[in-house]
Coordinates of C-alpha atoms and ligand atoms in Angstrom, one line a residue:
X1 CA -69.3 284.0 -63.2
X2 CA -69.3 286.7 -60.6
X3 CA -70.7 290.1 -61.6
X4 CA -69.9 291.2 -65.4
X5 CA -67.5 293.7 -66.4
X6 CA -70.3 295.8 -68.1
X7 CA -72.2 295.9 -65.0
X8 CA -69.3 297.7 -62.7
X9 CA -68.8 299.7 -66.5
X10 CA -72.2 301.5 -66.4
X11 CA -72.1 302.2 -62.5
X12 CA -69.3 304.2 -62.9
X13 CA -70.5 305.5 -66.0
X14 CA -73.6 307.0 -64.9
X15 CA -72.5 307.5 -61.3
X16 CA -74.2 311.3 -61.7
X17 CA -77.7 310.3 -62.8
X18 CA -77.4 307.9 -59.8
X19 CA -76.9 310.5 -57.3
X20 CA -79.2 312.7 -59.2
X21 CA -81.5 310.2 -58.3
X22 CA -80.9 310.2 -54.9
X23 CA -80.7 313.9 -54.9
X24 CA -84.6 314.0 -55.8
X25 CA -84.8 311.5 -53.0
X26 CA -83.6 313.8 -49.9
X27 CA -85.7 316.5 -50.9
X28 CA -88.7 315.2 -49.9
X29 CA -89.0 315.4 -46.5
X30 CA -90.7 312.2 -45.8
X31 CA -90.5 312.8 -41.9
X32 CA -92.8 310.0 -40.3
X33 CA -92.6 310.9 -37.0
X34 CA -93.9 314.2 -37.6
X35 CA -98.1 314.7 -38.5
X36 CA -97.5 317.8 -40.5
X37 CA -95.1 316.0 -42.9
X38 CA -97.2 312.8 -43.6
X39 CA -98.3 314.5 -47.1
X40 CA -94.6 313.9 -47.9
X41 CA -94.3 310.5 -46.9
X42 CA -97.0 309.7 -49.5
X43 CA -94.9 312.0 -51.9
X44 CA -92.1 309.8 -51.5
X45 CA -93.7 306.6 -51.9
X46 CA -95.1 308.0 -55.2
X47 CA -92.1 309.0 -56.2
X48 CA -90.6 305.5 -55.6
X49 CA -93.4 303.5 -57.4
X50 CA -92.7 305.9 -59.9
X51 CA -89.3 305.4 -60.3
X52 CA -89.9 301.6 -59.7
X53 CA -92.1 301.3 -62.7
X54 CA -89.8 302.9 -65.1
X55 CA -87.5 300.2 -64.9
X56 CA -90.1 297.4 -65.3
X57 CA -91.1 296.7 -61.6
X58 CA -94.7 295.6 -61.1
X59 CA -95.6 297.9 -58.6
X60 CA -98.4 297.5 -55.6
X61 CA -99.0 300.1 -53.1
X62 CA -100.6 298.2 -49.9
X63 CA -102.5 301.0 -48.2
X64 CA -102.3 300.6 -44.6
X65 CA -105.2 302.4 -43.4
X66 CA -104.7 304.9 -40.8
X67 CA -103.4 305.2 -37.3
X68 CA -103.5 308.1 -34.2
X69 CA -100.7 310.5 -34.4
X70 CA -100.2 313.0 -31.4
X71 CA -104.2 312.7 -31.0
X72 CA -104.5 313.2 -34.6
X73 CA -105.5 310.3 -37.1
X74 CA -103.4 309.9 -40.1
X75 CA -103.4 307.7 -43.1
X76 CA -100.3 305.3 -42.8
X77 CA -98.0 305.7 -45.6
X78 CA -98.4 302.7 -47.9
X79 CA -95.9 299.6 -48.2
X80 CA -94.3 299.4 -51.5
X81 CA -94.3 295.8 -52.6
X82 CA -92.3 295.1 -56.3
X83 CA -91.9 291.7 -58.1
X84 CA -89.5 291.9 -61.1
X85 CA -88.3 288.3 -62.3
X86 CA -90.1 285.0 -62.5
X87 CA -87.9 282.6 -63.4
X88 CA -88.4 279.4 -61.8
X89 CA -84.9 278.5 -62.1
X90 CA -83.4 281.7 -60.4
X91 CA -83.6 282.2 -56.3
X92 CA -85.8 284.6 -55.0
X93 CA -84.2 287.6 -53.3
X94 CA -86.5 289.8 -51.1
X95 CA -85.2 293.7 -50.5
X96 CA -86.1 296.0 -47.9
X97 CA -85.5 299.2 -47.4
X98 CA -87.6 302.2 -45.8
X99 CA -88.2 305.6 -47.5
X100 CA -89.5 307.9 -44.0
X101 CA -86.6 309.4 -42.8
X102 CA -86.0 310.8 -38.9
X103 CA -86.6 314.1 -38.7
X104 CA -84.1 317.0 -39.0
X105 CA -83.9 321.2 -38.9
X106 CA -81.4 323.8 -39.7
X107 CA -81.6 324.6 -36.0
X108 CA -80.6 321.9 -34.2
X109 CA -77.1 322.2 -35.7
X110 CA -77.0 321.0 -39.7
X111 CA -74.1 323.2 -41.4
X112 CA -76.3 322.4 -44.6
X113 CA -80.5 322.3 -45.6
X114 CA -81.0 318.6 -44.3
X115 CA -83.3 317.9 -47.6
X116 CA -81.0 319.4 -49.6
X117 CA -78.4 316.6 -51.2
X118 CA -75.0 318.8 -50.8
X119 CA -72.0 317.1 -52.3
X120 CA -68.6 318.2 -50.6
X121 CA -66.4 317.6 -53.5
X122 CA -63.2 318.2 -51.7
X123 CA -63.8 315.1 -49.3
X124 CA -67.0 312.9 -51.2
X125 CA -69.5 313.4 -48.8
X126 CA -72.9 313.7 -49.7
X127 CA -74.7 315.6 -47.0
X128 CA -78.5 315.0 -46.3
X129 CA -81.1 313.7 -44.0
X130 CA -81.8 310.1 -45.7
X131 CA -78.5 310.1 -47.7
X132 CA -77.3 307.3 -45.7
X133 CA -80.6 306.1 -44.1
X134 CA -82.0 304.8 -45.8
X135 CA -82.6 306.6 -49.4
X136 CA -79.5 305.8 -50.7
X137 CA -78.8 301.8 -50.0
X138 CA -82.6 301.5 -51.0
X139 CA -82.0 303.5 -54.5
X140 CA -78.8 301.7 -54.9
X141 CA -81.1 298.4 -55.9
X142 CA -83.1 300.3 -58.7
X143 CA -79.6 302.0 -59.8
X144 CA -78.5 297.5 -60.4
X145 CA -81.4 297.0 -62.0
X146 CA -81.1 300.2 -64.2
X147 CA -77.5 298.9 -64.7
X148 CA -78.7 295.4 -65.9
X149 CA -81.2 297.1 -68.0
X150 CA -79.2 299.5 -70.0
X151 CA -76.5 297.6 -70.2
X152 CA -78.4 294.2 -71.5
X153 CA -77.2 291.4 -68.7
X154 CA -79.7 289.0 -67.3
X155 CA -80.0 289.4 -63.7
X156 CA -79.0 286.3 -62.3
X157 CA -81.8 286.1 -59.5
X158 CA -85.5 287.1 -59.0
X159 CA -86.0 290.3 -57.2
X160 CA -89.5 291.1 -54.5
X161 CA -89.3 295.0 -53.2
X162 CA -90.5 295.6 -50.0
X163 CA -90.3 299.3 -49.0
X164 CA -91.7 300.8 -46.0
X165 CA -92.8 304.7 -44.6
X166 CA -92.4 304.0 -41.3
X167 CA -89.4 302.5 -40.0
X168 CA -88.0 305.6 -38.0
X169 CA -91.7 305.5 -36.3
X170 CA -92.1 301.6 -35.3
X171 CA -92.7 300.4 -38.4
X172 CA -96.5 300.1 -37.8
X173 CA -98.8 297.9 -39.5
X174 CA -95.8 296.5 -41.5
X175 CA -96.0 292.9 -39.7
X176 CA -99.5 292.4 -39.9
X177 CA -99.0 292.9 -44.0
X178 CA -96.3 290.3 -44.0
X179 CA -97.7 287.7 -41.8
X180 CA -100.9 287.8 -43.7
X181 CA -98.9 288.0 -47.0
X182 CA -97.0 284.5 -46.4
X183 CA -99.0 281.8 -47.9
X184 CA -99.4 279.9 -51.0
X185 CA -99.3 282.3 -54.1
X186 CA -99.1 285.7 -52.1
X187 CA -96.1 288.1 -52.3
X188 CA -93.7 286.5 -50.3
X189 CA -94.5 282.7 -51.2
X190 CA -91.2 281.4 -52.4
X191 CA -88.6 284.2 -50.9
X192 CA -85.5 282.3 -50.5
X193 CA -83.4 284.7 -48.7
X194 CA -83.9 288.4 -47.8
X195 CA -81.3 291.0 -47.9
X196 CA -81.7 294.3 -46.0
X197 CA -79.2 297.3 -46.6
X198 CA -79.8 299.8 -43.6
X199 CA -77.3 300.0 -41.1
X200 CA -73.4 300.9 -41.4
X201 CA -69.8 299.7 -41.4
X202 CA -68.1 300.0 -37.9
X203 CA -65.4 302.5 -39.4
X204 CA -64.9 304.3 -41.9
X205 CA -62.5 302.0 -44.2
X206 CA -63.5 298.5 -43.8
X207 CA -67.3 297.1 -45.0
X208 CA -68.8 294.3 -42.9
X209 CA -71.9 292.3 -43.3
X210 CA -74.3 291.6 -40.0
X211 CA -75.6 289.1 -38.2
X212 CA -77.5 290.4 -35.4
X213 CA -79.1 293.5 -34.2
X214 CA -80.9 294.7 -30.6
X215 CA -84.5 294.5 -30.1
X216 CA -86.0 297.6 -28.2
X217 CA -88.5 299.2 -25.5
X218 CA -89.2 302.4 -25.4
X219 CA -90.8 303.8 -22.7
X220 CA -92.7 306.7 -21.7
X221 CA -92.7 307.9 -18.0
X222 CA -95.5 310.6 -17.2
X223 CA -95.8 312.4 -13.8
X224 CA -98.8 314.4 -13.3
X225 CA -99.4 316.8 -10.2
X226 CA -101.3 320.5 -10.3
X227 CA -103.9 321.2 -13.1
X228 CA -102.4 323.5 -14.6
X229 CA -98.8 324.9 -14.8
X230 CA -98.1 327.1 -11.6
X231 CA -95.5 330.2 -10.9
X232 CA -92.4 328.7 -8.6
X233 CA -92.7 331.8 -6.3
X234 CA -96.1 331.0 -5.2
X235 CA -96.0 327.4 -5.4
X236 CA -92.1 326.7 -4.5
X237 CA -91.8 324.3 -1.5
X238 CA -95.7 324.5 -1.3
X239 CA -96.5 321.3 -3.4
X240 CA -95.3 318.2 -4.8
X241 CA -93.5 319.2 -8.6
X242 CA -93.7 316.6 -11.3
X243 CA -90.6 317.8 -13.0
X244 CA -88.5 316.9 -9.4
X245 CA -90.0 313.7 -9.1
X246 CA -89.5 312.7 -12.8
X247 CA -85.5 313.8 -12.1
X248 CA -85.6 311.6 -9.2
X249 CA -86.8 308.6 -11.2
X250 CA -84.9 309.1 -14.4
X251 CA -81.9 309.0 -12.0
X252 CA -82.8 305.5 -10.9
X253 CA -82.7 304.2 -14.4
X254 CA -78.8 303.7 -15.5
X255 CA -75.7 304.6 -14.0
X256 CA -73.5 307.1 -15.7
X257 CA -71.0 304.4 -16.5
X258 CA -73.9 303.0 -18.5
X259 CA -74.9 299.8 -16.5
X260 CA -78.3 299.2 -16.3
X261 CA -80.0 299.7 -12.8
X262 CA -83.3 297.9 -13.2
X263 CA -82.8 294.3 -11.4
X264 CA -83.6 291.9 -12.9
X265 CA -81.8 293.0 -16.5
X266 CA -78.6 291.3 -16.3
X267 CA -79.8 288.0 -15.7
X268 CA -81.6 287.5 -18.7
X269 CA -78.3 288.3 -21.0
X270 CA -76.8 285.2 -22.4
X271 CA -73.7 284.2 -21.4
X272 CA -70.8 284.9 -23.9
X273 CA -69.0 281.6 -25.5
X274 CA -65.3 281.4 -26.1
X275 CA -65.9 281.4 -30.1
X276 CA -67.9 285.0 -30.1
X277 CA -65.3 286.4 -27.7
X278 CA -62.6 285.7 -30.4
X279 CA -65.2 287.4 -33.5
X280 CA -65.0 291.0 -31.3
X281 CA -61.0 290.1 -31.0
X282 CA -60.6 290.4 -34.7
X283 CA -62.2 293.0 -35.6
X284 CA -61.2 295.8 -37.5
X285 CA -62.2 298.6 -34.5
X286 CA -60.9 300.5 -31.9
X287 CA -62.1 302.8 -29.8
X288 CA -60.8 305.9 -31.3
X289 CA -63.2 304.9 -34.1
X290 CA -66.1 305.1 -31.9
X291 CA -65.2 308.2 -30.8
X292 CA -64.5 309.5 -34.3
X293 CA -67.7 308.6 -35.0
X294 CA -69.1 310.3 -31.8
X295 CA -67.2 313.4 -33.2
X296 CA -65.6 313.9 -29.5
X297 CA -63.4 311.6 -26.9
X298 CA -66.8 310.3 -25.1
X299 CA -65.8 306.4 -25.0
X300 CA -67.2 304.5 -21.8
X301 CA -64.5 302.6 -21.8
X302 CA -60.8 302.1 -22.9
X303 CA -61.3 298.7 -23.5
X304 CA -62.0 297.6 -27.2
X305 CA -64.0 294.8 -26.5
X306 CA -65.7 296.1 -23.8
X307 CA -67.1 298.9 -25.5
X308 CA -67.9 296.7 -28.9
X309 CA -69.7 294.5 -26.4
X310 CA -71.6 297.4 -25.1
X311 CA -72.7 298.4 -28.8
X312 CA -73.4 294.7 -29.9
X313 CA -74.3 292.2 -27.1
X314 CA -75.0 293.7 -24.0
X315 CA -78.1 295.6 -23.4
X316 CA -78.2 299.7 -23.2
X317 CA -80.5 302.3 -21.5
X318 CA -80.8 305.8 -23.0
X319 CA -83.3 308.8 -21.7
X320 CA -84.1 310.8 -24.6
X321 CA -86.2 313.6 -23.4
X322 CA -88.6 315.2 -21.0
X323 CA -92.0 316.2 -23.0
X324 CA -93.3 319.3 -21.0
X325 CA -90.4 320.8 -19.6
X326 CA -89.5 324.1 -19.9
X327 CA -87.0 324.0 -23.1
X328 CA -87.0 327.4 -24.4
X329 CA -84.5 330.3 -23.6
X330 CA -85.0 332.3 -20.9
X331 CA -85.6 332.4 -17.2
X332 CA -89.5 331.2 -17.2
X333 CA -89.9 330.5 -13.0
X334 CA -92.8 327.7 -14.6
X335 CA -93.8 324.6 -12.5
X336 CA -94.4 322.2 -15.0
X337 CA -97.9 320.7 -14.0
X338 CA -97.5 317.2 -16.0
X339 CA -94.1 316.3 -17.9
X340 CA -93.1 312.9 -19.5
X341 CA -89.8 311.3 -19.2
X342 CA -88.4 309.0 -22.9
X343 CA -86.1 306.3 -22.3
X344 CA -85.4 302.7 -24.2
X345 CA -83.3 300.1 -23.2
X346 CA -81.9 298.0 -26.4
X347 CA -82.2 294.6 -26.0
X348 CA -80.4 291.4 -26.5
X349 CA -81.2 287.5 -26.6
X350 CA -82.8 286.2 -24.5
X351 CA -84.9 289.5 -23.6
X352 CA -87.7 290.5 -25.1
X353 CA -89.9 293.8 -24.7
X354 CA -92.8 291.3 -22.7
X355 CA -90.1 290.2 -20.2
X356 CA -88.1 293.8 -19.7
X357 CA -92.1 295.1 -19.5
X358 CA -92.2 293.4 -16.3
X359 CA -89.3 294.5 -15.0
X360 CA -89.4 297.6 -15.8
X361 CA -93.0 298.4 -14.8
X362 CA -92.3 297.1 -11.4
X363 CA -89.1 298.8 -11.0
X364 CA -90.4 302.1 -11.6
X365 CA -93.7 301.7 -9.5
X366 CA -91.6 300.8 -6.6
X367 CA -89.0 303.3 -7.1
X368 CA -91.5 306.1 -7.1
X369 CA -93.4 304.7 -4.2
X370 CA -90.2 305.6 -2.3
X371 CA -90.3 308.8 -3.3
X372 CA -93.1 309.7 -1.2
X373 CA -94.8 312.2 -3.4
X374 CA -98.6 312.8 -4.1
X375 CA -97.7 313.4 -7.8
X376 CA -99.1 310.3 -10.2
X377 CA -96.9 308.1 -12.4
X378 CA -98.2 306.3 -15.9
X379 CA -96.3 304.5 -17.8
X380 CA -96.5 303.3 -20.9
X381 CA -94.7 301.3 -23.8
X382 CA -94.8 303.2 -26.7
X383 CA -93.3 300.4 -28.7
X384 CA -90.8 297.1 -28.9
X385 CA -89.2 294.9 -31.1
X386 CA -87.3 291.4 -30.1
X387 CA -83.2 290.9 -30.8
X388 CA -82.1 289.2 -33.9
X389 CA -79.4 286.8 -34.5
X390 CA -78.7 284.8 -37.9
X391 CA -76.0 282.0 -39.1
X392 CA -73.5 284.1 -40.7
X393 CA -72.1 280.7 -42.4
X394 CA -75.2 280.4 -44.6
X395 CA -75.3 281.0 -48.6
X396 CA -76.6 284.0 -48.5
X397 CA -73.8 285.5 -46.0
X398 CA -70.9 283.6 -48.0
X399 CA -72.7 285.5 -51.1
X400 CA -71.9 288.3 -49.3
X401 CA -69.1 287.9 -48.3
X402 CA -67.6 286.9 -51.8
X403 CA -69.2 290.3 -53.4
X404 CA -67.6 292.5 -50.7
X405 CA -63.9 291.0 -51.5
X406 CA -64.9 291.7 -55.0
X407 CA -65.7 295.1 -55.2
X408 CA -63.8 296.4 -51.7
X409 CA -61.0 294.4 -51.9
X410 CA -61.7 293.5 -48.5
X411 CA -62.8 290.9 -45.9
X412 CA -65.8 292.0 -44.8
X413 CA -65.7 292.3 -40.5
X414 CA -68.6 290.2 -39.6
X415 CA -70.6 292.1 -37.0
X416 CA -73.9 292.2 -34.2
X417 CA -75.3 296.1 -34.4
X418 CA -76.5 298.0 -31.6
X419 CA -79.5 299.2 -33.5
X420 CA -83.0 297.9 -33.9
X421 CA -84.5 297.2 -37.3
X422 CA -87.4 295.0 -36.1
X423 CA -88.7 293.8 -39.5
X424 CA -85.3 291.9 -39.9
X425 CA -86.6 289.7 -37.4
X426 CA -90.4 289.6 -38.6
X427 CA -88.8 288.3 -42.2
X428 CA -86.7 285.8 -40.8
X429 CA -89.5 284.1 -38.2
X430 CA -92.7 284.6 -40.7
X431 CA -90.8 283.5 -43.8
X432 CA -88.2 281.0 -42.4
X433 CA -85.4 282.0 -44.1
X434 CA -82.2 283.4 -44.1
X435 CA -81.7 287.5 -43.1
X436 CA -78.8 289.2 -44.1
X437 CA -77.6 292.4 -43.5
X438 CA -75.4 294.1 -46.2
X439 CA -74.4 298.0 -44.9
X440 CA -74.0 300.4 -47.6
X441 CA -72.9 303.4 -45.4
X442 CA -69.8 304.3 -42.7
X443 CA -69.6 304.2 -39.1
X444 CA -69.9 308.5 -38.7
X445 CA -72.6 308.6 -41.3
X446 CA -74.5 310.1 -38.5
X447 CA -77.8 308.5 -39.3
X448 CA -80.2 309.8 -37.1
X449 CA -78.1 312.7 -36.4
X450 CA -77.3 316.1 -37.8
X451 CA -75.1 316.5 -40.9
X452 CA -76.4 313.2 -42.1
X453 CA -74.0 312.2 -45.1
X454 CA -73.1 309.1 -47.3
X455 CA -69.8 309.2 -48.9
X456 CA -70.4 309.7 -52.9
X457 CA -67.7 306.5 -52.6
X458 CA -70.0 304.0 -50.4
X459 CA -73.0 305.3 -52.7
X460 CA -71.4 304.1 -55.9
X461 CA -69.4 301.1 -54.7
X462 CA -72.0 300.2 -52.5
X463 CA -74.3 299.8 -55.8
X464 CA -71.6 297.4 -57.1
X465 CA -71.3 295.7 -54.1
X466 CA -75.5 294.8 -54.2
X467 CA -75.3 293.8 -57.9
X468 CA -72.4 291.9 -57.3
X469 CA -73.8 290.4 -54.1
X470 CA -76.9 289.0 -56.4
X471 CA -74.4 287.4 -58.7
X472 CA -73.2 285.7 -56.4
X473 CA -76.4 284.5 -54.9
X474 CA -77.1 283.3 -58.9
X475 CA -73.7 281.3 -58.8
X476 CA -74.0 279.3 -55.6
X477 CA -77.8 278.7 -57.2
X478 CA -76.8 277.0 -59.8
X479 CA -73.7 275.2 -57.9
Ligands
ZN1 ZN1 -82.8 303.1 -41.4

């Protein structure tokens, strides 16, 4: 029997406690990326254990130790592992989720406080850094379980939590905790399946499950000249400036029409088949969506499948930032004496960060040995993650699949994401099994962006769609 009655009942029912929970969520601002808001990392992870515990999970905090932030060392926030169920009959269902969120300010443009949940009731958006990434698909779980709970209906599966506090900051020291966790008896012995909730529907009106994601390398690109900053009307046209050299080399990277300009690159893209051409035919997308979700008319393309290719199997470079530069208001006539470029390329099978490393490394030597300047170049990877690709026609997909017609009415679109969540591919090569990737959240969600929200709609439904999903996974276990 798919999910009962009573379950989708008490969703609705309680649908205020559940974003009252998630409420509680956004205001902690559990910025990883940033030193001086590590302390509330750690108060998120407490107050997930926390919440975790009331509803019967046995709770185990992994402390990670620490790691160098900025020049400063930090204690890593700690992995949250759970384990509720131990039925030897039922599958095994691993979560993730992450609780660090990226970070956000009033001042770079949010109409709203970012760690404040605000509900627009007129249109059902819940505004709030985290909403949608990734505090609400992550409470949604503990909102089933409360569900099953209160309401008295066995969960049909067992459940293992594994939630992180630094996805948005590479995720560190999360692999070496699951590779050494893998063996006989230890946490993830037995997983049959994971399921990950933390990326988004292309649109905003049709749900899809995924089946692939881009890897990443980011880069960072330092040119280094005088000692110390110097004044441009003493110095202008008298020595070599870091900042022009760094504009030259930047400008070697991509083209504006987004191809990439690093030889090399293309080559190791695999070729497209006949049969995935036809899955980016179907799909319910067009490029006005894109651009809805871009919030202006910014498309690279006209083309629909050229631009879902761009987004889902081709490989993208974006420069993020210069680190040094002068970026205040004002006139300041400063030569920058050492500034740092940011760029990533997202990758695809068959690259990986080791053999874009190459590339890359070489291509930037050489391009800034033609520039003739006595400035120096370092560059460094700051970090990477390998592509991910899964059979969408396994159990746990058709499980899916069935839950998303269920509760959306819907054929799911089956999808590859442009974005890189690099434990999605740790789980499915040091546990051998079957990753799935179950969005909670809309295409203009704006994850990582300002005005961050998750529609009140895609919170609640989306907790159906998880319960339901594992009610499914409990049927085709016993079929
Ligand atoms: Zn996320």
């Amino acid at each position: 029997m798919a999910a009962p009655q009573q379950f989708f009942s008490y969703v609705d029912g309680n649908a205020g406690s559940f974003i009252q929970r998630l409420a509680k969520a956004v205001a902690i601002p559990s910025v990883s990326g940033d030193g001086s808001s590590r302390k509330h990392v750690f108060a998120m992870a407490e107050f997930l254990a926390h919440e975790m515990e009331a509803l019967g999970i046995q709770v185990n905090s992994v402390d990670l130790g620490n790691h160098v932030l900025d020049g400063e060392e930090l204690p890593l926030p700690p992995v949250i592992l759970g384990s509720f169920g131990h039925d030897p009959k039922k599958k095994i269902i691993l979560v993730y989720g992450h609780y660090d969120v990226q970070p956000a300010l009033v001042s770079d443009g949010w109409d709203t406080d970012p760690f404040v949940l605000s509900p627009d009731e007129k249109t059902g958006r819940m505004y709030g850094r985290g909403a949608s990434d990734d505090k609400g698909p992550l409470l949604g779980w503990l909102n089933v379980l409360e569900a099953h709970i209160k309401s008295n209906i066995e969960l049909p599966v067992n459940l293992r939590f594994c939630f992180e506090g630094m996805e948005e900051s590479g995720s560190e020291g999360l692999d070496e905790l699951i590779n050494s966790r893998v063996g006989p008896g230890e946490f993830f012995d037995g997983v049959d399946c994971v399921c990950i909730s933390d990326n988004y529907w292309l649109n905003d009106r049709t749900p899809c499950v995924t089946y692939g994601l881009r890897g990443i390398a980011y880069y960072k690109v330092q040119v280094s000249g005088p000692q110390r900053d110097l004044h441009s009307g003493v110095f202008g046209n008298t020595v070599h400036e870091p900042m022009t050299d760094l504009i030259h080399l930047l400008g070697q990277l991509v083209s504006t029409k987004g191809e990439i300009k690093i030889p090399g690159i293309s080559s190791l893209v695999a070729p497209v088949t006949a049969d995935e051409m036809k899955r980016y035919e179907v799909l319910d997308y067009t490029v006005a969506d894109i651009e809805h979700s871009a919030g202006a008319q910014v498309a690279i393309s006209d083309n629909k499948t050229r631009v879902l290719m761009g987004r889902m199997r081709e490989p993208s470079l974006s420069i993020h930032g210069i680190e040094g530069a002068f970026s205040a208001p004002g006139a300041k006539t400063v030569i920058p004496a050492r500034v740092s470029g940011k760029f990533s390329i997202r990758l695809v099978p068959n690259m990986t960060p080791e053999n874009v490393d190459i590339l890359v490394f070489r291509y930037l030597q050489e391009e800034f040995a033609k520039l003739g300047t006595k400035s120096a170049l370092k560059i460094e990877n700051l970090h990477g993650g390998k592509p991910w690709l899964a059979d969408p026609n396994h159990w746990n997909y058709r499980a899916a699949i069935k839950a998303t017609e269920t509760v959306y009415k819907k054929t799911p679109d089956l999808t590859r994401e442009g974005g890189s969540i690099p434990v999605t591919l740790t789980f499915a090569e040091a546990l051998g099994v079957n990753v799935l990737l179950l969005p909670m959240g809309r295409g203009d969600d704006g994850a990582h962006s300002t005005n961050e929200k998750l529609d009140r709609s895609n919170y609640i439904e989306g907790t159906k769609l998880l319960g339901s999903y594992l009610h499914e996974v409990g049927i085709i276990s016993k079929s």
